[in-house]
Amino acid sequence: MAKIQVKGTAVNVISSTKADDFISLTDIARYKDSERTDYIIQNWLRNRNSIEFLGIWEQLNNPDFKPIEFDGIRNQAGLNSFVLTAKRWIDATGAIGITAKAGRYGGTYAHKDIAFEFASWVSVEFKLYLIKEFQRLKETEREQLGWDIRRNLTKINYRIHTDAIKAHLIPPQLTAAQTSLIYASEADLLNMALFGKTAKQWRDENPGSKGNIRDEANAAQLVCLANLETLNAHFIQQGLSPSERLALLNRTAIGQMQVLLADHRIPRLEGNTL
């Protein structure tokens, strides 16, 4: 569940199991009249043009849509006695483009294509702002997804890295406390190679931060760190000393960061830079 602000109105956005975004028609209707949202939605649904639009959308996107029932509803449109609710539309035709939800964020929701059409009926200006804020939300989600993928890649490579430490640097007679110190020192070897400082030095410089030096890394640094972890595991297996590995990793980090920062496809996320 996400929430966007459109001309002072909070609009909820959810994703279905098929990853299609659904937008709250109830919230959109609230922009026009906060006390009569159900009436506004029903008034739009009973409009013949709206029914035609909904029918075409369902035929394009819903193989289980019931065309005969749809024709029956369409033929009634325009009669003074004709009333159409979201529930009746769904029950009669098997529609999937509109849904009703209960609970804290309950109300009538519709696929974004339908929601934009409804917003246009409510207010053309509101529709344009809705599209703009929705696109901003999707862009933010894409950036966050890319960040999560890169962060997870670093975690996977970290397992390779720690396995190499365990196999080649930790004598069996060490205590658990001594072992953790070796892991920490190897993590700081990578920190020094990439960031030029240890985790403790970073914490001392950023006393109010809740994260750590790697949480604050930007996208390019995370990509480089993932590469360094794999490379350090290889150096450990070759039996290189920590000082030799640090020098090699630092030269590699400098070269890779120069390439990554020159690539404009790498997102510029907040964080440390070399």
Short mmCIF file of C-alpha atoms in Angstrom, two decimals:
data_model
loop_
_atom_site.label_atom_id
_atom_site.label_comp_id
_atom_site.label_asym_id
_atom_site.label_seq_id
_atom_site.Cartn_x
_atom_site.Cartn_y
_atom_site.Cartn_z
CA MET A 1 0.00 0.00 0.00
CA ALA A 2 1.35 3.40 -0.97
CA LYS A 3 -0.10 6.87 -0.63
CA ILE A 4 0.36 9.83 -2.95
CA GLN A 5 -0.73 13.43 -2.44
CA VAL A 6 -2.70 14.94 -5.32
CA LYS A 7 -3.76 18.57 -4.96
CA GLY A 8 -4.13 18.19 -1.20
CA THR A 9 -5.96 14.85 -1.41
CA ALA A 10 -4.38 11.61 -0.18
CA VAL A 11 -4.86 8.81 -2.72
CA ASN A 12 -4.05 5.18 -1.86
CA VAL A 13 -2.35 2.91 -4.42
CA ILE A 14 -2.09 -0.88 -4.10
CA SER A 15 -0.68 -3.68 -6.23
CA SER A 16 -2.55 -6.88 -7.02
CA THR A 17 -0.99 -10.36 -7.27
CA LYS A 18 -0.42 -9.70 -10.98
CA ALA A 19 1.55 -6.55 -10.15
CA ASP A 20 -1.09 -4.28 -11.69
CA ASP A 21 -1.53 -1.04 -9.80
CA PHE A 22 -4.97 -0.23 -8.43
CA ILE A 23 -5.89 3.31 -7.36
CA SER A 24 -8.62 4.27 -4.91
CA LEU A 25 -11.68 5.69 -6.69
CA THR A 26 -13.03 6.57 -3.26
CA ASP A 27 -10.06 8.86 -2.62
CA ILE A 28 -10.39 10.45 -6.06
CA ALA A 29 -14.11 11.04 -5.47
CA ARG A 30 -13.24 12.65 -2.13
CA TYR A 31 -11.56 15.46 -4.06
CA LYS A 32 -14.97 16.41 -5.49
CA ASP A 33 -17.14 15.76 -2.42
CA SER A 34 -15.73 14.11 0.69
CA GLU A 35 -19.19 13.33 2.07
CA ARG A 36 -20.68 11.62 -0.99
CA THR A 37 -17.93 9.46 -2.46
CA ASP A 38 -20.17 6.41 -3.07
CA TYR A 39 -22.76 8.54 -4.85
CA ILE A 40 -20.11 10.09 -7.12
CA ILE A 41 -18.73 6.66 -8.09
CA GLN A 42 -22.25 5.30 -8.77
CA ASN A 43 -23.10 8.38 -10.82
CA TRP A 44 -20.03 7.77 -12.99
CA LEU A 45 -20.76 4.05 -13.32
CA ARG A 46 -24.30 4.61 -14.59
CA ASN A 47 -23.01 6.86 -17.38
CA ARG A 48 -23.23 5.10 -20.76
CA ASN A 49 -19.78 6.27 -21.86
CA SER A 50 -18.28 4.91 -18.64
CA ILE A 51 -19.95 1.54 -19.17
CA GLU A 52 -18.67 1.38 -22.74
CA PHE A 53 -15.14 2.14 -21.52
CA LEU A 54 -15.30 -0.46 -18.74
CA GLY A 55 -16.65 -3.09 -21.13
CA ILE A 56 -13.89 -2.54 -23.68
CA TRP A 57 -11.20 -2.60 -20.95
CA GLU A 58 -12.53 -5.89 -19.58
CA GLN A 59 -12.71 -7.47 -23.04
CA LEU A 60 -9.06 -6.55 -23.59
CA ASN A 61 -7.79 -7.70 -20.19
CA ASN A 62 -10.22 -10.26 -18.78
CA PRO A 63 -10.79 -13.57 -20.61
CA ASP A 64 -13.57 -14.46 -18.13
CA PHE A 65 -15.58 -11.30 -18.73
CA LYS A 66 -19.26 -12.01 -19.44
CA PRO A 67 -20.27 -10.15 -22.63
CA ILE A 68 -23.95 -11.14 -22.52
CA GLU A 69 -24.40 -9.75 -19.01
CA PHE A 70 -22.46 -6.67 -20.09
CA ASP A 71 -24.87 -6.09 -22.99
CA GLY A 72 -27.78 -6.30 -20.57
CA ILE A 73 -26.29 -3.59 -18.37
CA ARG A 74 -25.35 -1.41 -21.34
CA ASN A 75 -28.92 -1.58 -22.69
CA GLN A 76 -30.26 -0.24 -19.40
CA ALA A 77 -27.91 2.73 -19.36
CA GLY A 78 -29.75 6.02 -19.81
CA LEU A 79 -32.97 4.90 -18.10
CA ASN A 80 -34.01 7.05 -15.13
CA SER A 81 -34.37 3.95 -12.97
CA PHE A 82 -30.94 2.58 -13.87
CA VAL A 83 -28.51 2.31 -10.96
CA LEU A 84 -25.11 0.62 -11.12
CA THR A 85 -22.84 -0.01 -8.17
CA ALA A 86 -19.34 -1.44 -8.23
CA LYS A 87 -20.58 -4.62 -6.56
CA ARG A 88 -23.35 -5.16 -9.10
CA TRP A 89 -20.91 -4.56 -11.98
CA ILE A 90 -18.42 -7.09 -10.57
CA ASP A 91 -21.01 -9.73 -9.67
CA ALA A 92 -22.87 -9.51 -12.97
CA THR A 93 -19.97 -9.40 -15.43
CA GLY A 94 -17.04 -11.00 -13.57
CA ALA A 95 -15.12 -7.74 -13.96
CA ILE A 96 -11.58 -7.54 -12.60
CA GLY A 97 -10.80 -3.88 -13.32
CA ILE A 98 -12.76 -2.65 -10.31
CA THR A 99 -12.67 -4.11 -6.82
CA ALA A 100 -13.98 -3.25 -3.37
CA LYS A 101 -11.84 -3.53 -0.24
CA ALA A 102 -12.79 -3.45 3.42
CA GLY A 103 -10.75 -2.41 6.43
CA ARG A 104 -8.63 0.59 7.25
CA TYR A 105 -7.82 1.38 3.62
CA GLY A 106 -11.15 0.16 2.31
CA GLY A 107 -13.18 1.60 -0.52
CA THR A 108 -13.60 1.14 -4.25
CA TYR A 109 -10.37 0.62 -6.19
CA ALA A 110 -9.77 0.37 -9.93
CA HIS A 111 -6.95 -0.53 -12.27
CA LYS A 112 -4.89 2.55 -13.06
CA ASP A 113 -6.31 2.75 -16.61
CA ILE A 114 -9.83 2.95 -15.21
CA ALA A 115 -8.84 5.20 -12.31
CA PHE A 116 -7.35 7.76 -14.70
CA GLU A 117 -10.56 7.72 -16.75
CA PHE A 118 -12.63 8.26 -13.60
CA ALA A 119 -10.30 11.07 -12.49
CA SER A 120 -10.81 12.77 -15.86
CA TRP A 121 -14.57 12.68 -15.27
CA VAL A 122 -14.10 14.18 -11.80
CA SER A 123 -11.61 16.86 -12.90
CA VAL A 124 -9.26 17.03 -15.89
CA GLU A 125 -6.80 19.05 -13.82
CA PHE A 126 -6.90 16.48 -11.01
CA LYS A 127 -6.27 13.67 -13.51
CA LEU A 128 -3.11 15.35 -14.81
CA TYR A 129 -1.76 15.83 -11.29
CA LEU A 130 -2.72 12.25 -10.42
CA ILE A 131 -0.76 10.88 -13.38
CA LYS A 132 2.25 13.03 -12.45
CA GLU A 133 2.30 11.86 -8.82
CA PHE A 134 1.67 8.24 -9.81
CA GLN A 135 4.63 8.33 -12.18
CA ARG A 136 6.77 9.83 -9.41
CA LEU A 137 5.74 6.94 -7.14
CA LYS A 138 6.65 4.33 -9.76
CA GLU A 139 10.04 5.93 -10.36
CA THR A 140 10.77 5.90 -6.63
CA GLU A 141 9.78 2.22 -6.43
CA ARG A 142 12.05 1.34 -9.36
CA GLU A 143 14.99 3.10 -7.72
CA GLN A 144 14.31 1.31 -4.44
CA LEU A 145 14.10 -2.05 -6.22
CA GLY A 146 17.44 -1.42 -7.89
CA TRP A 147 18.95 -0.47 -4.53
CA ASP A 148 17.63 -3.67 -2.90
CA ILE A 149 19.01 -5.85 -5.71
CA ARG A 150 22.44 -4.28 -5.41
CA ARG A 151 22.37 -4.55 -1.61
CA ASN A 152 21.39 -8.23 -1.79
CA LEU A 153 24.14 -8.88 -4.31
CA THR A 154 26.61 -7.45 -1.83
CA LYS A 155 25.22 -9.73 0.91
CA ILE A 156 25.56 -12.80 -1.33
CA ASN A 157 29.15 -11.96 -2.17
CA TYR A 158 29.79 -11.30 1.51
CA ARG A 159 28.94 -14.99 2.19
CA ILE A 160 31.54 -16.04 -0.39
CA HIS A 161 33.97 -13.66 1.26
CA THR A 162 33.41 -14.93 4.83
CA ASP A 163 33.58 -18.57 3.70
CA ALA A 164 37.02 -17.88 2.23
CA ILE A 165 38.11 -16.26 5.52
CA LYS A 166 36.87 -19.26 7.49
CA ALA A 167 38.64 -21.73 5.24
CA HIS A 168 42.01 -19.98 4.97
CA LEU A 169 42.50 -17.45 7.79
CA ILE A 170 40.85 -18.84 10.92
CA PRO A 171 42.88 -21.47 12.77
CA PRO A 172 40.68 -24.10 14.44
CA GLN A 173 42.00 -23.30 17.92
CA LEU A 174 40.63 -19.73 17.96
CA THR A 175 37.72 -18.85 20.24
CA ALA A 176 34.43 -17.47 18.92
CA ALA A 177 35.44 -13.98 20.08
CA GLN A 178 38.77 -14.20 18.26
CA THR A 179 37.03 -15.45 15.13
CA SER A 180 34.67 -12.46 15.10
CA LEU A 181 37.68 -10.15 15.32
CA ILE A 182 39.16 -11.72 12.18
CA TYR A 183 35.88 -11.30 10.32
CA ALA A 184 35.71 -7.69 11.42
CA SER A 185 39.28 -7.00 10.37
CA GLU A 186 38.65 -8.46 6.92
CA ALA A 187 35.48 -6.38 6.55
CA ASP A 188 37.51 -3.31 7.47
CA LEU A 189 40.17 -4.27 4.95
CA LEU A 190 37.48 -3.90 2.28
CA ASN A 191 36.23 -0.70 3.90
CA MET A 192 39.73 0.77 3.79
CA ALA A 193 40.22 -0.28 0.16
CA LEU A 194 36.95 1.34 -0.96
CA PHE A 195 36.10 4.09 1.54
CA GLY A 196 39.53 4.88 2.95
CA LYS A 197 38.38 4.34 6.55
CA THR A 198 37.30 1.61 8.95
CA ALA A 199 33.76 1.07 10.20
CA LYS A 200 34.71 2.54 13.60
CA GLN A 201 36.24 5.62 12.02
CA TRP A 202 33.05 6.17 10.06
CA ARG A 203 30.91 5.77 13.21
CA ASP A 204 33.10 8.25 15.07
CA GLU A 205 32.59 10.74 12.23
CA ASN A 206 28.82 10.13 12.12
CA PRO A 207 27.72 9.74 15.75
CA GLY A 208 24.02 10.33 15.05
CA SER A 209 23.67 7.85 12.19
CA LYS A 210 21.57 4.70 12.72
CA GLY A 211 23.21 2.88 9.81
CA ASN A 212 26.76 1.90 9.00
CA ILE A 213 29.33 2.79 6.39
CA ARG A 214 27.90 0.34 3.85
CA ASP A 215 24.29 1.35 4.41
CA GLU A 216 25.28 4.87 3.38
CA ALA A 217 27.11 3.73 0.24
CA ASN A 218 25.84 4.89 -3.14
CA ALA A 219 24.93 2.59 -6.03
CA ALA A 220 28.37 2.69 -7.67
CA GLN A 221 30.09 1.90 -4.38
CA LEU A 222 27.82 -1.09 -3.73
CA VAL A 223 28.59 -2.53 -7.15
CA CYS A 224 32.31 -2.03 -6.54
CA LEU A 225 32.08 -3.54 -3.05
CA ALA A 226 30.44 -6.68 -4.41
CA ASN A 227 33.33 -7.05 -6.85
CA LEU A 228 35.94 -6.45 -4.15
CA GLU A 229 34.46 -9.11 -1.89
CA THR A 230 34.75 -11.74 -4.60
CA LEU A 231 38.24 -10.58 -5.51
CA ASN A 232 39.41 -10.61 -1.88
CA ALA A 233 38.15 -14.18 -1.48
CA HIS A 234 40.33 -15.12 -4.46
CA PHE A 235 43.36 -13.31 -2.98
CA ILE A 236 42.85 -15.10 0.34
CA GLN A 237 42.85 -18.47 -1.42
CA GLN A 238 46.11 -17.48 -3.14
CA GLY A 239 47.67 -16.85 0.29
CA LEU A 240 48.37 -13.14 -0.16
CA SER A 241 49.07 -11.13 3.00
CA PRO A 242 46.57 -8.49 4.24
CA SER A 243 48.88 -5.65 3.19
CA GLU A 244 49.26 -7.11 -0.32
CA ARG A 245 45.54 -7.63 -0.63
CA LEU A 246 44.76 -4.11 0.61
CA ALA A 247 47.06 -2.54 -1.98
CA LEU A 248 45.59 -4.63 -4.82
CA LEU A 249 41.99 -4.04 -3.70
CA ASN A 250 42.53 -0.30 -3.35
CA ARG A 251 43.94 -0.02 -6.88
CA THR A 252 41.02 -2.09 -8.15
CA ALA A 253 38.50 0.09 -6.28
CA ILE A 254 39.96 3.29 -7.73
CA GLY A 255 39.84 1.91 -11.27
CA GLN A 256 36.33 0.49 -10.97
CA MET A 257 34.89 3.62 -9.32
CA GLN A 258 36.29 5.78 -12.11
CA VAL A 259 34.50 3.60 -14.66
CA LEU A 260 31.25 3.35 -12.67
CA LEU A 261 31.00 7.07 -11.94
CA ALA A 262 31.53 7.83 -15.62
CA ASP A 263 28.58 5.58 -16.54
CA HIS A 264 25.47 7.78 -16.44
CA ARG A 265 23.25 4.69 -16.27
CA ILE A 266 24.34 4.16 -12.63
CA PRO A 267 21.71 5.84 -10.38
CA ARG A 268 23.06 8.70 -8.28
CA LEU A 269 21.89 7.70 -4.80
CA GLU A 270 22.75 9.58 -1.64
CA GLY A 271 25.81 8.29 0.11
CA ASN A 272 29.57 8.50 0.39
CA THR A 273 31.81 9.12 -2.57
CA LEU A 274 35.48 8.49 -2.96
#
